[in-house]
């Protein structure tokens, strides 16, 4: 596991991807997509499976002590990209390409992090 | 339907999202996620369902006559975000929030478009 604690959202994304894209996590990730499909068909039978996508990142990020702020829209895009990349990884097992796409997302979010830092200089 | 033909990837993303996020498309999108889950479990029984994620965007973009170039990694991230946002939309029906996240992605990719334009000035 990575020994350096992630401090920004970009660092966190790379750290989290290394964890969740590992081959040992693959069967759990595949199961999650089966649960999603079941929950889309019958939401009441699978409470919590697809709920609160907006709450996912702020909770995780706060639990990890990451300093970046994420608003609802950023959280939505981050979770969407993560889910989509995991679906691709499960389907293709191409960890290099999906990892590079996560790295591109992290780089794109470095600009978002900077903007937050500019807007809230005292919070850094 | 949008009457202005998209020319850049950012314009295309916004145009495509308007099309695919419409309520009339919802049951088809939900079906796609059920097919994904089935294909992850038994790929041979569902050939083509999860294949060639990398080929998706270049084909679509070329068919639309969009001028942006997308490499494998950008294609991977775009498709991942699109799939993830559609999953969120199916689950929550929150077209405003998911649409804003697609708009954020389009804005982030405006920088990628600019980079390509700088690297290949003659192709514009």
PDB file of C-alpha atoms in Angstrom:
ATOM      1  CA  UNK A   1       0.000   0.000   0.000  1.00  0.00           C
ATOM      2  CA  UNK A   2       1.112   3.553  -0.639  1.00  0.00           C
ATOM      3  CA  UNK A   3       2.982   4.880   2.372  1.00  0.00           C
ATOM      4  CA  UNK A   4       2.473   8.578   1.548  1.00  0.00           C
ATOM      5  CA  UNK A   5      -0.807   9.945   2.833  1.00  0.00           C
ATOM      6  CA  UNK A   6      -2.740  11.722   0.049  1.00  0.00           C
ATOM      7  CA  UNK A   7      -3.350  15.405   0.743  1.00  0.00           C
ATOM      8  CA  UNK A   8      -5.017  16.718  -2.412  1.00  0.00           C
ATOM      9  CA  UNK A   9      -7.865  15.259  -4.445  1.00  0.00           C
ATOM     10  CA  UNK A  10      -5.446  14.449  -7.269  1.00  0.00           C
ATOM     11  CA  UNK A  11      -3.145  12.519  -4.946  1.00  0.00           C
ATOM     12  CA  UNK A  12      -6.145  10.829  -3.396  1.00  0.00           C
ATOM     13  CA  UNK A  13      -7.510   9.713  -6.790  1.00  0.00           C
ATOM     14  CA  UNK A  14      -4.210   8.072  -7.720  1.00  0.00           C
ATOM     15  CA  UNK A  15      -3.908   6.441  -4.298  1.00  0.00           C
ATOM     16  CA  UNK A  16      -7.500   5.152  -4.345  1.00  0.00           C
ATOM     17  CA  UNK A  17      -7.175   3.809  -7.883  1.00  0.00           C
ATOM     18  CA  UNK A  18      -4.060   1.818  -6.989  1.00  0.00           C
ATOM     19  CA  UNK A  19      -6.028   0.204  -4.159  1.00  0.00           C
ATOM     20  CA  UNK A  20      -9.243  -0.553  -6.020  1.00  0.00           C
ATOM     21  CA  UNK A  21      -7.755  -1.555  -9.381  1.00  0.00           C
ATOM     22  CA  UNK A  22      -5.642  -4.310  -7.829  1.00  0.00           C
ATOM     23  CA  UNK A  23      -6.399  -7.810  -9.175  1.00  0.00           C
ATOM     24  CA  UNK A  24      -7.422  -8.951  -5.680  1.00  0.00           C
ATOM     25  CA  UNK A  25     -10.297  -6.427  -5.724  1.00  0.00           C
ATOM     26  CA  UNK A  26     -11.628  -7.465  -9.137  1.00  0.00           C
ATOM     27  CA  UNK A  27     -14.292  -9.975  -8.071  1.00  0.00           C
ATOM     28  CA  UNK A  28     -15.669  -7.527  -5.495  1.00  0.00           C
ATOM     29  CA  UNK A  29     -15.863  -4.786  -8.123  1.00  0.00           C
ATOM     30  CA  UNK A  30     -17.636  -7.123 -10.565  1.00  0.00           C
ATOM     31  CA  UNK A  31     -20.148  -7.965  -7.839  1.00  0.00           C
ATOM     32  CA  UNK A  32     -20.825  -4.254  -7.307  1.00  0.00           C
ATOM     33  CA  UNK A  33     -21.832  -3.854 -10.967  1.00  0.00           C
ATOM     34  CA  UNK A  34     -24.189  -6.817 -10.681  1.00  0.00           C
ATOM     35  CA  UNK A  35     -25.741  -5.175  -7.627  1.00  0.00           C
ATOM     36  CA  UNK A  36     -26.101  -1.899  -9.551  1.00  0.00           C
ATOM     37  CA  UNK A  37     -27.988  -3.684 -12.330  1.00  0.00           C
ATOM     38  CA  UNK A  38     -30.270  -5.418  -9.831  1.00  0.00           C
ATOM     39  CA  UNK A  39     -30.861  -2.168  -7.952  1.00  0.00           C
ATOM     40  CA  UNK A  40     -31.731  -0.287 -11.158  1.00  0.00           C
ATOM     41  CA  UNK A  41     -34.349  -2.932 -11.916  1.00  0.00           C
ATOM     42  CA  UNK A  42     -35.743  -3.123  -8.405  1.00  0.00           C
ATOM     43  CA  UNK A  43     -34.556  -0.224  -6.200  1.00  0.00           C
ATOM     44  CA  UNK A  44     -36.693  -1.132  -3.164  1.00  0.00           C
ATOM     45  CA  UNK A  45     -35.164  -4.592  -2.913  1.00  0.00           C
ATOM     46  CA  UNK A  46     -31.626  -3.145  -2.826  1.00  0.00           C
ATOM     47  CA  UNK A  47     -31.756  -0.098  -0.566  1.00  0.00           C
ATOM     48  CA  UNK A  48     -28.521   1.889  -0.360  1.00  0.00           C
ATOM     49  CA  UNK A  49     -26.850   0.284  -3.378  1.00  0.00           C
ATOM     50  CA  UNK A  50     -27.253   3.244  -5.692  1.00  0.00           C
ATOM     51  CA  UNK A  51     -28.186   5.947  -3.229  1.00  0.00           C
ATOM     52  CA  UNK A  52     -26.326   9.059  -2.251  1.00  0.00           C
ATOM     53  CA  UNK A  53     -23.752   9.214  -5.032  1.00  0.00           C
ATOM     54  CA  UNK A  54     -23.160  12.811  -4.011  1.00  0.00           C
ATOM     55  CA  UNK A  55     -22.283  11.847  -0.448  1.00  0.00           C
ATOM     56  CA  UNK A  56     -19.651   9.282  -1.480  1.00  0.00           C
ATOM     57  CA  UNK A  57     -16.625  11.492  -2.142  1.00  0.00           C
ATOM     58  CA  UNK A  58     -17.038  14.085   0.607  1.00  0.00           C
ATOM     59  CA  UNK A  59     -17.357  11.259   3.171  1.00  0.00           C
ATOM     60  CA  UNK A  60     -14.373   9.326   1.845  1.00  0.00           C
ATOM     61  CA  UNK A  61     -12.242  12.428   1.450  1.00  0.00           C
ATOM     62  CA  UNK A  62     -13.074  13.675   4.929  1.00  0.00           C
ATOM     63  CA  UNK A  63     -12.334  10.253   6.410  1.00  0.00           C
ATOM     64  CA  UNK A  64      -8.920  10.295   4.714  1.00  0.00           C
ATOM     65  CA  UNK A  65      -8.138  13.841   5.829  1.00  0.00           C
ATOM     66  CA  UNK A  66      -7.715  15.113   2.255  1.00  0.00           C
ATOM     67  CA  UNK A  67      -7.656  18.904   2.174  1.00  0.00           C
ATOM     68  CA  UNK A  68      -9.382  19.372  -1.187  1.00  0.00           C
ATOM     69  CA  UNK A  69     -12.921  20.635  -1.282  1.00  0.00           C
ATOM     70  CA  UNK A  70     -15.345  18.913  -3.631  1.00  0.00           C
ATOM     71  CA  UNK A  71     -18.768  20.274  -4.433  1.00  0.00           C
ATOM     72  CA  UNK A  72     -21.766  18.203  -5.560  1.00  0.00           C
ATOM     73  CA  UNK A  73     -20.969  18.508  -9.245  1.00  0.00           C
ATOM     74  CA  UNK A  74     -17.297  17.573  -8.823  1.00  0.00           C
ATOM     75  CA  UNK A  75     -18.292  14.628  -6.603  1.00  0.00           C
ATOM     76  CA  UNK A  76     -20.732  13.488  -9.259  1.00  0.00           C
ATOM     77  CA  UNK A  77     -18.116  13.566 -12.017  1.00  0.00           C
ATOM     78  CA  UNK A  78     -15.443  11.875  -9.887  1.00  0.00           C
ATOM     79  CA  UNK A  79     -17.702   9.013  -8.852  1.00  0.00           C
ATOM     80  CA  UNK A  80     -18.996   8.618 -12.422  1.00  0.00           C
ATOM     81  CA  UNK A  81     -15.477   8.419 -13.848  1.00  0.00           C
ATOM     82  CA  UNK A  82     -14.400   5.983 -11.135  1.00  0.00           C
ATOM     83  CA  UNK A  83     -17.376   3.691 -11.737  1.00  0.00           C
ATOM     84  CA  UNK A  84     -16.899   3.861 -15.497  1.00  0.00           C
ATOM     85  CA  UNK A  85     -13.184   3.101 -15.286  1.00  0.00           C
ATOM     86  CA  UNK A  86     -13.850   0.153 -12.988  1.00  0.00           C
ATOM     87  CA  UNK A  87     -16.433  -1.185 -15.455  1.00  0.00           C
ATOM     88  CA  UNK A  88     -13.846  -0.886 -18.256  1.00  0.00           C
ATOM     89  CA  UNK A  89     -11.189  -2.552 -16.076  1.00  0.00           C
ATOM     90  CA  UNK A  90     -13.506  -5.457 -15.231  1.00  0.00           C
ATOM     91  CA  UNK A  91     -14.341  -5.906 -18.912  1.00  0.00           C
ATOM     92  CA  UNK A  92     -10.878  -5.554 -20.424  1.00  0.00           C
ATOM     93  CA  UNK A  93      -8.436  -6.181 -17.525  1.00  0.00           C
ATOM     94  CA  UNK A  94      -6.385  -3.354 -19.077  1.00  0.00           C
ATOM     95  CA  UNK A  95      -4.936  -1.794 -15.948  1.00  0.00           C
ATOM     96  CA  UNK A  96      -2.404   0.291 -17.894  1.00  0.00           C
ATOM     97  CA  UNK A  97      -4.939   2.142 -20.059  1.00  0.00           C
ATOM     98  CA  UNK A  98      -7.582   2.593 -17.340  1.00  0.00           C
ATOM     99  CA  UNK A  99      -4.859   3.698 -14.907  1.00  0.00           C
ATOM    100  CA  UNK A 100      -3.627   6.273 -17.428  1.00  0.00           C
ATOM    101  CA  UNK A 101      -7.207   7.569 -17.777  1.00  0.00           C
ATOM    102  CA  UNK A 102      -7.466   7.918 -13.984  1.00  0.00           C
ATOM    103  CA  UNK A 103      -4.163   9.785 -14.052  1.00  0.00           C
ATOM    104  CA  UNK A 104      -5.560  12.123 -16.733  1.00  0.00           C
ATOM    105  CA  UNK A 105      -8.600  12.757 -14.508  1.00  0.00           C
ATOM    106  CA  UNK A 106      -6.294  13.497 -11.571  1.00  0.00           C
ATOM    107  CA  UNK A 107      -4.330  15.978 -13.721  1.00  0.00           C
ATOM    108  CA  UNK A 108      -7.525  17.673 -14.917  1.00  0.00           C
ATOM    109  CA  UNK A 109      -8.616  17.996 -11.272  1.00  0.00           C
ATOM    110  CA  UNK A 110      -5.327  19.614 -10.298  1.00  0.00           C
ATOM    111  CA  UNK A 111      -6.742  22.738 -11.981  1.00  0.00           C
ATOM    112  CA  UNK A 112      -9.947  22.391  -9.958  1.00  0.00           C
ATOM    113  CA  UNK A 113      -7.883  22.036  -6.757  1.00  0.00           C
ATOM    114  CA  UNK A 114      -5.941  25.192  -7.639  1.00  0.00           C
ATOM    115  CA  UNK A 115      -9.149  27.110  -8.220  1.00  0.00           C
ATOM    116  CA  UNK A 116     -10.459  26.117  -4.783  1.00  0.00           C
ATOM    117  CA  UNK A 117      -7.119  27.137  -3.255  1.00  0.00           C
ATOM    118  CA  UNK A 118      -7.370  30.542  -4.975  1.00  0.00           C
ATOM    119  CA  UNK A 119     -10.938  31.028  -3.829  1.00  0.00           C
ATOM    120  CA  UNK A 120     -10.240  29.935  -0.259  1.00  0.00           C
ATOM    121  CA  UNK A 121      -6.583  30.765   0.480  1.00  0.00           C
ATOM    122  CA  UNK A 122      -7.088  30.534   4.259  1.00  0.00           C
ATOM    123  CA  UNK A 123      -8.361  26.949   4.145  1.00  0.00           C
ATOM    124  CA  UNK A 124      -5.040  25.532   2.881  1.00  0.00           C
TER     125      UNK A 124
ATOM    126  CA  UNK B   1     -32.732  18.133 -31.189  1.00  0.00           C
ATOM    127  CA  UNK B   2     -29.842  20.596 -31.185  1.00  0.00           C
ATOM    128  CA  UNK B   3     -29.659  22.377 -34.490  1.00  0.00           C
ATOM    129  CA  UNK B   4     -26.010  23.460 -34.178  1.00  0.00           C
ATOM    130  CA  UNK B   5     -23.561  20.790 -35.332  1.00  0.00           C
ATOM    131  CA  UNK B   6     -20.881  20.147 -32.687  1.00  0.00           C
ATOM    132  CA  UNK B   7     -17.334  20.887 -33.864  1.00  0.00           C
ATOM    133  CA  UNK B   8     -15.168  20.324 -30.783  1.00  0.00           C
ATOM    134  CA  UNK B   9     -15.160  17.483 -28.273  1.00  0.00           C
ATOM    135  CA  UNK B  10     -16.573  19.813 -25.618  1.00  0.00           C
ATOM    136  CA  UNK B  11     -19.475  20.826 -27.851  1.00  0.00           C
ATOM    137  CA  UNK B  12     -19.993  17.201 -28.806  1.00  0.00           C
ATOM    138  CA  UNK B  13     -20.121  16.042 -25.164  1.00  0.00           C
ATOM    139  CA  UNK B  14     -22.829  18.578 -24.348  1.00  0.00           C
ATOM    140  CA  UNK B  15     -24.791  17.709 -27.496  1.00  0.00           C
ATOM    141  CA  UNK B  16     -24.522  13.964 -26.900  1.00  0.00           C
ATOM    142  CA  UNK B  17     -25.546  14.258 -23.242  1.00  0.00           C
ATOM    143  CA  UNK B  18     -28.687  16.219 -24.146  1.00  0.00           C
ATOM    144  CA  UNK B  19     -29.615  13.387 -26.498  1.00  0.00           C
ATOM    145  CA  UNK B  20     -28.865  10.425 -24.228  1.00  0.00           C
ATOM    146  CA  UNK B  21     -30.052  11.924 -20.929  1.00  0.00           C
ATOM    147  CA  UNK B  22     -33.557  12.557 -22.247  1.00  0.00           C
ATOM    148  CA  UNK B  23     -36.321  10.740 -20.329  1.00  0.00           C
ATOM    149  CA  UNK B  24     -37.289   8.857 -23.498  1.00  0.00           C
ATOM    150  CA  UNK B  25     -33.843   7.193 -23.546  1.00  0.00           C
ATOM    151  CA  UNK B  26     -33.923   6.107 -19.889  1.00  0.00           C
ATOM    152  CA  UNK B  27     -35.248   2.553 -20.303  1.00  0.00           C
ATOM    153  CA  UNK B  28     -32.719   1.838 -23.071  1.00  0.00           C
ATOM    154  CA  UNK B  29     -29.882   3.104 -20.866  1.00  0.00           C
ATOM    155  CA  UNK B  30     -31.075   0.969 -17.952  1.00  0.00           C
ATOM    156  CA  UNK B  31     -31.104  -2.062 -20.251  1.00  0.00           C
ATOM    157  CA  UNK B  32     -27.503  -1.340 -21.261  1.00  0.00           C
ATOM    158  CA  UNK B  33     -26.379  -1.566 -17.621  1.00  0.00           C
ATOM    159  CA  UNK B  34     -28.166  -4.890 -17.216  1.00  0.00           C
ATOM    160  CA  UNK B  35     -26.364  -6.130 -20.329  1.00  0.00           C
ATOM    161  CA  UNK B  36     -23.040  -4.932 -18.891  1.00  0.00           C
ATOM    162  CA  UNK B  37     -23.642  -6.908 -15.697  1.00  0.00           C
ATOM    163  CA  UNK B  38     -24.561 -10.039 -17.666  1.00  0.00           C
ATOM    164  CA  UNK B  39     -21.547  -9.620 -19.950  1.00  0.00           C
ATOM    165  CA  UNK B  40     -19.170  -9.208 -17.001  1.00  0.00           C
ATOM    166  CA  UNK B  41     -20.466 -12.491 -15.582  1.00  0.00           C
ATOM    167  CA  UNK B  42     -20.415 -14.378 -18.893  1.00  0.00           C
ATOM    168  CA  UNK B  43     -18.478 -12.510 -21.608  1.00  0.00           C
ATOM    169  CA  UNK B  44     -18.748 -15.250 -24.254  1.00  0.00           C
ATOM    170  CA  UNK B  45     -22.538 -15.221 -24.136  1.00  0.00           C
ATOM    171  CA  UNK B  46     -22.639 -11.451 -24.766  1.00  0.00           C
ATOM    172  CA  UNK B  47     -20.013 -10.746 -27.423  1.00  0.00           C
ATOM    173  CA  UNK B  48     -19.534  -7.083 -28.264  1.00  0.00           C
ATOM    174  CA  UNK B  49     -21.367  -5.699 -25.228  1.00  0.00           C
ATOM    175  CA  UNK B  50     -18.279  -4.590 -23.346  1.00  0.00           C
ATOM    176  CA  UNK B  51     -15.677  -4.747 -26.086  1.00  0.00           C
ATOM    177  CA  UNK B  52     -13.670  -2.010 -27.689  1.00  0.00           C
ATOM    178  CA  UNK B  53     -14.283   0.806 -25.227  1.00  0.00           C
ATOM    179  CA  UNK B  54     -11.334   2.548 -26.833  1.00  0.00           C
ATOM    180  CA  UNK B  55     -12.909   2.447 -30.292  1.00  0.00           C
ATOM    181  CA  UNK B  56     -16.198   4.025 -29.158  1.00  0.00           C
ATOM    182  CA  UNK B  57     -15.322   7.736 -29.123  1.00  0.00           C
ATOM    183  CA  UNK B  58     -13.057   7.939 -32.165  1.00  0.00           C
ATOM    184  CA  UNK B  59     -15.744   6.180 -34.239  1.00  0.00           C
ATOM    185  CA  UNK B  60     -18.577   8.361 -32.944  1.00  0.00           C
ATOM    186  CA  UNK B  61     -16.570  11.554 -33.224  1.00  0.00           C
ATOM    187  CA  UNK B  62     -15.426  10.745 -36.744  1.00  0.00           C
ATOM    188  CA  UNK B  63     -18.989   9.884 -37.770  1.00  0.00           C
ATOM    189  CA  UNK B  64     -20.141  13.272 -36.449  1.00  0.00           C
ATOM    190  CA  UNK B  65     -17.339  15.171 -38.152  1.00  0.00           C
ATOM    191  CA  UNK B  66     -16.001  16.589 -34.877  1.00  0.00           C
ATOM    192  CA  UNK B  67     -12.555  18.097 -35.354  1.00  0.00           C
ATOM    193  CA  UNK B  68     -11.115  17.204 -31.945  1.00  0.00           C
ATOM    194  CA  UNK B  69      -8.563  14.442 -31.715  1.00  0.00           C
ATOM    195  CA  UNK B  70      -8.932  11.933 -28.881  1.00  0.00           C
ATOM    196  CA  UNK B  71      -6.253   9.451 -27.952  1.00  0.00           C
ATOM    197  CA  UNK B  72      -6.820   6.090 -26.235  1.00  0.00           C
ATOM    198  CA  UNK B  73      -6.510   7.490 -22.732  1.00  0.00           C
ATOM    199  CA  UNK B  74      -8.866  10.419 -23.372  1.00  0.00           C
ATOM    200  CA  UNK B  75     -11.376   8.063 -25.011  1.00  0.00           C
ATOM    201  CA  UNK B  76     -11.182   5.794 -21.987  1.00  0.00           C
ATOM    202  CA  UNK B  77     -11.885   8.627 -19.558  1.00  0.00           C
ATOM    203  CA  UNK B  78     -14.698  10.099 -21.663  1.00  0.00           C
ATOM    204  CA  UNK B  79     -16.512   6.788 -22.019  1.00  0.00           C
ATOM    205  CA  UNK B  80     -16.002   6.001 -18.331  1.00  0.00           C
ATOM    206  CA  UNK B  81     -17.450   9.346 -17.254  1.00  0.00           C
ATOM    207  CA  UNK B  82     -20.358   8.986 -19.665  1.00  0.00           C
ATOM    208  CA  UNK B  83     -21.212   5.488 -18.440  1.00  0.00           C
ATOM    209  CA  UNK B  84     -20.874   6.559 -14.810  1.00  0.00           C
ATOM    210  CA  UNK B  85     -23.058   9.629 -15.269  1.00  0.00           C
ATOM    211  CA  UNK B  86     -25.716   7.551 -17.016  1.00  0.00           C
ATOM    212  CA  UNK B  87     -25.656   5.056 -14.144  1.00  0.00           C
ATOM    213  CA  UNK B  88     -26.137   7.941 -11.690  1.00  0.00           C
ATOM    214  CA  UNK B  89     -28.931   9.409 -13.838  1.00  0.00           C
ATOM    215  CA  UNK B  90     -30.736   6.049 -14.000  1.00  0.00           C
ATOM    216  CA  UNK B  91     -30.454   5.672 -10.243  1.00  0.00           C
ATOM    217  CA  UNK B  92     -31.359   9.188  -9.153  1.00  0.00           C
ATOM    218  CA  UNK B  93     -33.191  10.752 -12.153  1.00  0.00           C
ATOM    219  CA  UNK B  94     -31.284  13.935 -11.253  1.00  0.00           C
ATOM    220  CA  UNK B  95     -30.734  15.376 -14.707  1.00  0.00           C
ATOM    221  CA  UNK B  96     -29.660  18.767 -13.344  1.00  0.00           C
ATOM    222  CA  UNK B  97     -26.748  17.493 -11.231  1.00  0.00           C
ATOM    223  CA  UNK B  98     -25.559  14.847 -13.721  1.00  0.00           C
ATOM    224  CA  UNK B  99     -25.861  17.395 -16.550  1.00  0.00           C
ATOM    225  CA  UNK B 100     -23.757  19.878 -14.575  1.00  0.00           C
ATOM    226  CA  UNK B 101     -21.128  17.155 -14.076  1.00  0.00           C
ATOM    227  CA  UNK B 102     -21.079  16.478 -17.839  1.00  0.00           C
ATOM    228  CA  UNK B 103     -20.682  20.215 -18.370  1.00  0.00           C
ATOM    229  CA  UNK B 104     -17.721  20.230 -15.944  1.00  0.00           C
ATOM    230  CA  UNK B 105     -16.158  17.365 -17.920  1.00  0.00           C
ATOM    231  CA  UNK B 106     -16.687  19.314 -21.154  1.00  0.00           C
ATOM    232  CA  UNK B 107     -15.005  22.369 -19.614  1.00  0.00           C
ATOM    233  CA  UNK B 108     -12.067  20.287 -18.363  1.00  0.00           C
ATOM    234  CA  UNK B 109     -11.699  18.857 -21.888  1.00  0.00           C
ATOM    235  CA  UNK B 110     -11.616  22.324 -23.412  1.00  0.00           C
ATOM    236  CA  UNK B 111      -8.040  22.481 -22.101  1.00  0.00           C
ATOM    237  CA  UNK B 112      -7.284  19.114 -23.718  1.00  0.00           C
ATOM    238  CA  UNK B 113      -8.747  20.377 -27.012  1.00  0.00           C
ATOM    239  CA  UNK B 114      -6.551  23.496 -26.805  1.00  0.00           C
ATOM    240  CA  UNK B 115      -3.460  21.379 -26.225  1.00  0.00           C
ATOM    241  CA  UNK B 116      -4.185  19.305 -29.335  1.00  0.00           C
ATOM    242  CA  UNK B 117      -4.740  22.500 -31.314  1.00  0.00           C
ATOM    243  CA  UNK B 118      -1.336  23.807 -30.150  1.00  0.00           C
ATOM    244  CA  UNK B 119       0.407  20.548 -30.993  1.00  0.00           C
ATOM    245  CA  UNK B 120      -1.223  20.206 -34.413  1.00  0.00           C
ATOM    246  CA  UNK B 121      -1.989  23.726 -35.661  1.00  0.00           C
ATOM    247  CA  UNK B 122      -2.390  22.589 -39.274  1.00  0.00           C
ATOM    248  CA  UNK B 123      -5.155  20.114 -38.478  1.00  0.00           C
ATOM    249  CA  UNK B 124      -7.603  22.826 -37.356  1.00  0.00           C
TER     250      UNK B 124
END
